[in-house]
Coordinates of C-alpha atoms and ligand atoms in Angstrom, one line a residue:
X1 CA 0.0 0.0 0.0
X2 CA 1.2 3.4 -0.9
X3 CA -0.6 6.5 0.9
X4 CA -1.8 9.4 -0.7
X5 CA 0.1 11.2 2.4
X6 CA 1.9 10.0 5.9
X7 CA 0.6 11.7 8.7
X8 CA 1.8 9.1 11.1
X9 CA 5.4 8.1 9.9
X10 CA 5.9 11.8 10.5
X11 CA 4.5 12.0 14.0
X12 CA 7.1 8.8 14.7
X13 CA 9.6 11.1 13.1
X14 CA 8.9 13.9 15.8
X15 CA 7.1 12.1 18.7
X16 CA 9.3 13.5 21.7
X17 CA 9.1 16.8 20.2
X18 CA 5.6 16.7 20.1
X19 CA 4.7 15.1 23.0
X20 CA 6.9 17.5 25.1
X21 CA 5.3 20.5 23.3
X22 CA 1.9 18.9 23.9
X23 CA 2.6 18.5 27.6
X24 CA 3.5 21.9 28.5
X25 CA 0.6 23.7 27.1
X26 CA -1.3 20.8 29.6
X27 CA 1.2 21.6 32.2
X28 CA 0.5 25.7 31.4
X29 CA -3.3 25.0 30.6
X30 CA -3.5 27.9 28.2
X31 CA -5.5 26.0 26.1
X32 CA -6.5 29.0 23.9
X33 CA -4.0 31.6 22.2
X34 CA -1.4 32.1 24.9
X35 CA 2.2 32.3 24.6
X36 CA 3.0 29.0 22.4
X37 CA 1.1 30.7 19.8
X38 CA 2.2 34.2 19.8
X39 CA 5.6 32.5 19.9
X40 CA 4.3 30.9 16.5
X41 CA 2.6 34.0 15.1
X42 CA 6.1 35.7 15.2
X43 CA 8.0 32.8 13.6
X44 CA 5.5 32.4 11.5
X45 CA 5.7 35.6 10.0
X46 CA 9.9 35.5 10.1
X47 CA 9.0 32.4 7.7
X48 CA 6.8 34.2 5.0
X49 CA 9.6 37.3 5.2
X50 CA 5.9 39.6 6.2
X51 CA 5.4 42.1 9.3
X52 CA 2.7 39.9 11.3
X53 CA 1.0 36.8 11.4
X54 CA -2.1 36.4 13.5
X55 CA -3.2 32.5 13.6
X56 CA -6.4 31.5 14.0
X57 CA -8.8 28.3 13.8
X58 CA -8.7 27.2 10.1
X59 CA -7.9 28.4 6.8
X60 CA -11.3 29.5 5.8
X61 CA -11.4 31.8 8.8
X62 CA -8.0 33.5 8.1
X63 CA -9.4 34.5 4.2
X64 CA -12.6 35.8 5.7
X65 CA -11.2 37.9 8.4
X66 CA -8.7 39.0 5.7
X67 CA -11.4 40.0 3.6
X68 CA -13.4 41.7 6.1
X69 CA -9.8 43.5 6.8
X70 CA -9.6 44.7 4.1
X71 CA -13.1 46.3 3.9
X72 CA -14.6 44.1 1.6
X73 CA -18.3 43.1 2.7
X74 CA -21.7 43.2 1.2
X75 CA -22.6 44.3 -2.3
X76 CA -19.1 43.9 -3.0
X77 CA -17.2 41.4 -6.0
X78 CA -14.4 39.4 -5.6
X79 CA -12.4 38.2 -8.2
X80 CA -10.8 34.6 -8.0
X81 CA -10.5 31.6 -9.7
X82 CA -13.5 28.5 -10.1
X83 CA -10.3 25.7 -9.9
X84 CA -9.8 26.0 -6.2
X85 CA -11.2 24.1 -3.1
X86 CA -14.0 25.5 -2.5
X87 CA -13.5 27.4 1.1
X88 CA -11.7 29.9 -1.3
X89 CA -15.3 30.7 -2.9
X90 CA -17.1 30.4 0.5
X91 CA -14.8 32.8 2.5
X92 CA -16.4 35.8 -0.1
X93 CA -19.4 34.3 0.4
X94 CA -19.2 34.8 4.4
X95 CA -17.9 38.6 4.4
X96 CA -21.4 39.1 2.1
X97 CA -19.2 39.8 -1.3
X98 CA -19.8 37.9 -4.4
X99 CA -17.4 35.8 -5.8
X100 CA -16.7 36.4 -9.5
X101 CA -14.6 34.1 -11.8
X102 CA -12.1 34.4 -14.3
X103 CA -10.1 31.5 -16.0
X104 CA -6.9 29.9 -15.1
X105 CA -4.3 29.5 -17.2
X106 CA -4.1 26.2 -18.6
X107 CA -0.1 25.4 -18.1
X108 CA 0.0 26.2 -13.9
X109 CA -3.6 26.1 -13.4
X110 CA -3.6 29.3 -11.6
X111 CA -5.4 32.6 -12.3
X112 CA -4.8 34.0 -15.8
X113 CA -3.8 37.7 -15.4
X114 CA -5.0 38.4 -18.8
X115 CA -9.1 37.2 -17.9
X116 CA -8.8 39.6 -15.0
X117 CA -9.6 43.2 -16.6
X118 CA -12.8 42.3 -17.9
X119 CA -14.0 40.9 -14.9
X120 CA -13.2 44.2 -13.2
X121 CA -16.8 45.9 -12.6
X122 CA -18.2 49.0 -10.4
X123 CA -18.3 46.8 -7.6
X124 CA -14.8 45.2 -7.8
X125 CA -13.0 45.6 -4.3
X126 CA -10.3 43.4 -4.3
X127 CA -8.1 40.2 -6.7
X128 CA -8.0 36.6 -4.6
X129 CA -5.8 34.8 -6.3
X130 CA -4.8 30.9 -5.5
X131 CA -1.8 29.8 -5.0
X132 CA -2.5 26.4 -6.1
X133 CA -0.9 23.2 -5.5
X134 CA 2.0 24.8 -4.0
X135 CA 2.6 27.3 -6.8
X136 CA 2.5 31.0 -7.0
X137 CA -0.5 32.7 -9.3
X138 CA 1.4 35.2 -11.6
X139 CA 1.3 37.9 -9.3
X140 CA 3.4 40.8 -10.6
X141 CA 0.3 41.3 -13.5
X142 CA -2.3 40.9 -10.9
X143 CA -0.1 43.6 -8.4
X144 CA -0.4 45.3 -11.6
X145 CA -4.0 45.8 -12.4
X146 CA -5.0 45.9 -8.8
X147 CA -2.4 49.2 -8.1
X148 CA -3.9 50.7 -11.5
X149 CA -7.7 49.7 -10.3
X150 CA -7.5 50.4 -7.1
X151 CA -8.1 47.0 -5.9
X152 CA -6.8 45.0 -2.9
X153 CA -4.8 41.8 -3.2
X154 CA -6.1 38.7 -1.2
X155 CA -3.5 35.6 -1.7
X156 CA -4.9 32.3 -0.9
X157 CA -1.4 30.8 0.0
X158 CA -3.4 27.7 2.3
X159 CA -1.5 25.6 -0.3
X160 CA 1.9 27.3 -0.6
X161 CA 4.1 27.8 2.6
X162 CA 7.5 28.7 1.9
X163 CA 6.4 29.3 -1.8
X164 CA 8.1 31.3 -3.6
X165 CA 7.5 34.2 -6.7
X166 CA 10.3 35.5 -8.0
X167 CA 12.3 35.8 -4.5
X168 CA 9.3 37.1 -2.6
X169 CA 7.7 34.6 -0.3
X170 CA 4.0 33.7 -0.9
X171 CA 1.7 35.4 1.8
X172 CA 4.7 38.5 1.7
X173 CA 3.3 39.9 -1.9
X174 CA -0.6 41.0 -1.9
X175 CA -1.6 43.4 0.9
X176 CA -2.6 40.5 3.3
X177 CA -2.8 36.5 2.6
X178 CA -4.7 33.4 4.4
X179 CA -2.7 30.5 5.3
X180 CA -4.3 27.0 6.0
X181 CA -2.6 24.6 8.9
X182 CA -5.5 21.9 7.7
X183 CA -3.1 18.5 9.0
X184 CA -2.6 17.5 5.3
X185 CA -1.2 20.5 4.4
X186 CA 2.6 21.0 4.0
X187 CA 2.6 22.7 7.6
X188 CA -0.2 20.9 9.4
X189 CA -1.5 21.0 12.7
X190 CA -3.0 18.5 14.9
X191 CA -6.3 19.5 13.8
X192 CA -7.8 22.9 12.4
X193 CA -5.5 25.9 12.3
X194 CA -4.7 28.7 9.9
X195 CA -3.2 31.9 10.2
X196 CA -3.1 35.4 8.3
X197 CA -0.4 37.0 6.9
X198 CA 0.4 40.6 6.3
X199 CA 2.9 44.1 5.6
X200 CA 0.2 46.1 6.6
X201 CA 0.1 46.9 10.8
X202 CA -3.1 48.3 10.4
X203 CA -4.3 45.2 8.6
X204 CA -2.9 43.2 11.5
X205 CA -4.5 45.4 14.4
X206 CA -8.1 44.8 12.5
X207 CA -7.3 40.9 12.2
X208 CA -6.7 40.5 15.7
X209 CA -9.7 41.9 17.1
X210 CA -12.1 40.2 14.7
X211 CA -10.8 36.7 15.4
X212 CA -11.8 37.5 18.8
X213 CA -14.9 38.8 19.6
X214 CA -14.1 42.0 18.3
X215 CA -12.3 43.2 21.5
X216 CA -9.4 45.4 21.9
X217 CA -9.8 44.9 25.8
X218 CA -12.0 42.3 27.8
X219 CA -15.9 42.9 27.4
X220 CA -15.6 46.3 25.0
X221 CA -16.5 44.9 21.3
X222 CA -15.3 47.6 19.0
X223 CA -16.1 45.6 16.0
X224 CA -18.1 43.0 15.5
X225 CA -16.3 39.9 15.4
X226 CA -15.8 35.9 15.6
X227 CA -14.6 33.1 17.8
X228 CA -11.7 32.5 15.3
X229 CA -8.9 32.2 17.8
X230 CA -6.3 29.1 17.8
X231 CA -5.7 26.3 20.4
X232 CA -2.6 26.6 22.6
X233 CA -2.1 22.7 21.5
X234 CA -2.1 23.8 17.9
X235 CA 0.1 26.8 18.1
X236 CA 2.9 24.6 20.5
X237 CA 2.8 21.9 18.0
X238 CA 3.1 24.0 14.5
X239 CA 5.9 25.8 16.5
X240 CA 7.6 22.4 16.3
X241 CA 6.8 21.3 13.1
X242 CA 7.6 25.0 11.3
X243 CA 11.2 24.3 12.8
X244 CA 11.1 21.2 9.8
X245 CA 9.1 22.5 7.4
X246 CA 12.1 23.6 4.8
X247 CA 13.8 20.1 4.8
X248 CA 10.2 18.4 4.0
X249 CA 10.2 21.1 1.0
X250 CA 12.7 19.8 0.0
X251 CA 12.0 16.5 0.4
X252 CA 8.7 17.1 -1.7
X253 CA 11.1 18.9 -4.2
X254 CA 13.1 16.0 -4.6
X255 CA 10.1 13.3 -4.8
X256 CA 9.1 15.7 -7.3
X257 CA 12.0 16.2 -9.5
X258 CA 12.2 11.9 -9.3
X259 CA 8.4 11.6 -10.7
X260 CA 9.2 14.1 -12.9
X261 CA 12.3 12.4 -14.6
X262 CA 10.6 8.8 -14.3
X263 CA 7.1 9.8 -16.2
X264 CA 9.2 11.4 -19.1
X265 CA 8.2 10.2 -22.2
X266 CA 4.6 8.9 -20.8
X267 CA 1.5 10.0 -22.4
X268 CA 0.8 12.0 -19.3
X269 CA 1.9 16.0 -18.8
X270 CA 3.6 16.7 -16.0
X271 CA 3.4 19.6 -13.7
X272 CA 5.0 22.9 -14.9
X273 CA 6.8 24.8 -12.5
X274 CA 7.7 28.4 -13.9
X275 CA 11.4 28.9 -13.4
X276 CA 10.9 32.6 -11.4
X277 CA 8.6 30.3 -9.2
X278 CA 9.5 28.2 -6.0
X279 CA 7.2 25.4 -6.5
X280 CA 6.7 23.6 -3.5
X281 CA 4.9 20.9 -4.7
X282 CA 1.8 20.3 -2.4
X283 CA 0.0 19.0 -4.9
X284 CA 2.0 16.7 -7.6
X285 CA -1.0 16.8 -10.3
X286 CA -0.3 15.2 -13.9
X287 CA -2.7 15.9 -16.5
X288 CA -4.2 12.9 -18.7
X289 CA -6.7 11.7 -21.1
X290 CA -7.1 8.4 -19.6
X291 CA -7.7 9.5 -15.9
X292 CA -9.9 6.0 -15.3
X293 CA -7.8 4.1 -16.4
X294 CA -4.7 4.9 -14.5
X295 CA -7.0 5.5 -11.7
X296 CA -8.3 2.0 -11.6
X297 CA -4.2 0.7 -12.0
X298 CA -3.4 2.7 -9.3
X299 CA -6.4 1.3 -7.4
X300 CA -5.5 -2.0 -8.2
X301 CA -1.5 -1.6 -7.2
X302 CA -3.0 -0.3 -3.2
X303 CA -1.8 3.5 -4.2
X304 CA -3.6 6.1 -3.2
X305 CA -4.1 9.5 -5.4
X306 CA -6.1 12.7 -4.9
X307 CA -8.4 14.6 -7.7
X308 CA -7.8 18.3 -7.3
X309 CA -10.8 19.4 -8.3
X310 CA -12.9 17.2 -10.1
X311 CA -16.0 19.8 -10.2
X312 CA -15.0 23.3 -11.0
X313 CA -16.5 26.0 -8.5
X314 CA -19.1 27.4 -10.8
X315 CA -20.5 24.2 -11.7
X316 CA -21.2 23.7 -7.5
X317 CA -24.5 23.4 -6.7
X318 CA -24.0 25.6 -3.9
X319 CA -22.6 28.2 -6.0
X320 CA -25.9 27.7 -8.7
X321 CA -27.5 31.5 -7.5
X322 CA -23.8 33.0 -9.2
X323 CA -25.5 32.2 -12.4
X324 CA -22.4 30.7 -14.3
X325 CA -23.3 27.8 -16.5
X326 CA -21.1 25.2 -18.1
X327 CA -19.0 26.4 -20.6
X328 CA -17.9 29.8 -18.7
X329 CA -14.7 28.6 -17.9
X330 CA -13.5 26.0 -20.5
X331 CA -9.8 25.4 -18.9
X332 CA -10.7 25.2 -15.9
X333 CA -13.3 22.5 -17.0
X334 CA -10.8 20.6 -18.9
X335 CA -8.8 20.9 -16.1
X336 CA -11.1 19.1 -13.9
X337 CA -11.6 16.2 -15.7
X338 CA -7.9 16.0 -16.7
X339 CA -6.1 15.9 -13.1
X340 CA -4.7 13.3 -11.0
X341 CA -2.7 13.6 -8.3
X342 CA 0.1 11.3 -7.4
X343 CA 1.6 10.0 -4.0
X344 CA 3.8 13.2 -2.3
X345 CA 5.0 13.4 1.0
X346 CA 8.2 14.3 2.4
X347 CA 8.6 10.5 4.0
X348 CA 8.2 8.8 0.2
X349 CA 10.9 6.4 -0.4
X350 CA 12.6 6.5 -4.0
X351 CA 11.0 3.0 -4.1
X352 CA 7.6 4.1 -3.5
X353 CA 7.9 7.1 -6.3
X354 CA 9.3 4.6 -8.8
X355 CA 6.2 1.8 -8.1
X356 CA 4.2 4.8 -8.7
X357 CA 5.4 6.3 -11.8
X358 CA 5.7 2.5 -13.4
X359 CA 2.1 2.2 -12.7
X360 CA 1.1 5.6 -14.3
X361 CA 3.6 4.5 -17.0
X362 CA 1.9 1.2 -18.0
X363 CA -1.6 2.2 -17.5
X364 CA -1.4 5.5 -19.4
X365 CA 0.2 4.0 -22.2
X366 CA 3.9 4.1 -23.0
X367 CA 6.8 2.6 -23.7
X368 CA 9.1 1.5 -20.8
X369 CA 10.8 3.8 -18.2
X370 CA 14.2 5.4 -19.1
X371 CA 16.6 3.2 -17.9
X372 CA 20.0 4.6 -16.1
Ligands
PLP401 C1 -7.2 24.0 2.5 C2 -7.6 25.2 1.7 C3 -8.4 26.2 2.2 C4 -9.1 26.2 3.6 O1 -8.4 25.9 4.7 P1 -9.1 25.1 5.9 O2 -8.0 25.2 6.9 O3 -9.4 23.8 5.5 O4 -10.2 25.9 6.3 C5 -8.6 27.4 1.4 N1 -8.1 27.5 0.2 C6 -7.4 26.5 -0.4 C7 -6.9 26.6 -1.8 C8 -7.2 25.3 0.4 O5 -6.5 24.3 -0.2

């Protein structure tokens, strides 16, 4: 059997760590916020090169408080992409704005800077790009329009810590960004966590008294706000796993480069990482025609794989009232039927890449793999 991801050879990997940080927030019984995660908030931060980090409970709730932040509310449009998981979508959707698409671009499957100006209406308030499966959207063009538009930049970087665009850390380019600590994701917690990212102090200051209960001191509410706040537990175990977080990169990196060299040649594309970009490979995703058929190999070899996304946003049934039908978006339709993604996790033998790849090989139709 080969896992789609390894959540417990990694916690065997760091089990003292863990434990110990686990016990002292017991031992200290500041269950909620406290000093383990403003200890994490500032290293946090240090770690996406940005001013502040304010951590909260999930991902979703650090994009809609950085929405909210950033005055966006009701009447207002958001533009983002439909290829996305859908909390990206629903996050607009809470702070009252409407979410309005534009394709992605069909070689990294994130937002296409050149879709973006027609979207741009009356009620356009701010640009939420993805950074999607680990890869940064094309942001100098999107800075671009938004400085010319007068539009705010929202990154959804829940899939791309440590991510790089052209030097500049992901979360560290739009004016504030919503990181996801979902226990899959390249830095996980223990259960929910996210955390919001930002330059802007004044962004920061609104942040933090939304995500709890809108108070600047105990019992006066200036704003109105949310029970968004992040477990002590959460914040003492990030701290420990943020400390490893660039040598799994790398280890994803690696697993990467090795699928990419052993699927050369096979009728399936492989993912494109632009060479400005630091790709750091969440999602490995090939594209194919024959999606069932490697999917039922795969099935049949015990290998797990992922679809990321099999239904575009705007053909959602929740999302039916925004009026798109199919059609709208034709790449990131093709997209979605075309997407498979492989086996990647930093504890993935070179054995367990290889069994992969000659899988995908065989079943997608292709000669034999490149031998040394
Ligand atoms: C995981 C994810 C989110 C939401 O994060 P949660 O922590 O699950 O709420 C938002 N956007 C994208 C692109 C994601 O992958």
């Amino acid at each position: 059997m080969i896992p789609y991801a390894d959540l417990q050879a990694q916690y065997r990997g760091l089990k003292p760590e863990i434990d110990d940080a686990v016990l002292r927030v017991l031992d200290s019984a500041q269950f909620i916020l406290g000093p383990e995660v403003s200890a994490f908030e500032r290293e946090f931060a240090d770690y996406c090169g940005a001013a502040e980090a304010i951590a909260v409970n999930t991902g979703t709730s650090a994009l809609h408080l950085s929405l909210l932040a950033a005055g966006i509310g009701a009447g207002d449009e958001v533009i983002t992409v439909p290829f996305t998981f859908v909390a990206t979508a629903a996050a607009i959707v809470y702070a009252g704005a409407r979410p309005v698409f534009v394709d992605i671009d069909p070689v990294t499957f994130t937002m296409d800077p050149a879709r973006i100006e027609a979207a741009i209406s009356g009620r356009t308030k701010a640009i939420m790009p993805v950074h999607l499966y680990g890869q940064a959207a094309d942001m100098e063009p999107i800075l671009e329009i938004a400085r010319r538009r007068n539009l705010r930049v929202i990154e959804d970087a829940a899939q791309a810590h440590g991510a790089e665009y052209r030097g500049r850390r992901c979360g560290s380019i739009g004016d504030i960004a919503g990181f996801s600590f979902y226990p899959g994701k390249n830095l996980g917690a223990y259960g929910e966590g996210g955390a919001v990212v930002t330059n802007d102090r004044d962004l920061a200051r609104t942040v933090r008294v939304l995500r709890n209960w809108g108070e600047e001191k105990r019992y006066e509410h200036r704003l109105k706000g949310y029970n968004y706040r992040m477990d002590g537990i959460q914040g003492a175990i990030l701290r420990v796993k943020l400390r490893h977080l660039e040598a799994w990169t790398q280890a994803r990196q690696t697993r990467a480069a090795l699928y990419d060299r052993l699927l050369e040649g096979a009728d399936v594309t492989r993912p494109l990482s632009r060479p400005w970009n630091r790709h750091v490979y969440h999602v490995y995703a090939i594209r194919t025609t024959g999606r069932a058929r490697i999917q039922e190999a795969l099935t049949a070899h015990g290998i797990q794989y992922g679809v990321h996304y099999p239904i575009p946003l705007h053909l959602q049934e929740a999302h039916r009232d925004l009026g798109y039908a199919a059609g709208d978006f034709p790449v990131a339709e093709a997209a979605a039927r075309a997407v498979l993604s492989l086996p990647i996790f930093p504890e993935m033998t070179d054995a367990q890449v290889e069994t992969v790849s000659a899988v995908v090989r065989t079943s997608a139709g292709c000669g034999q793999p490149p031998t040394e």
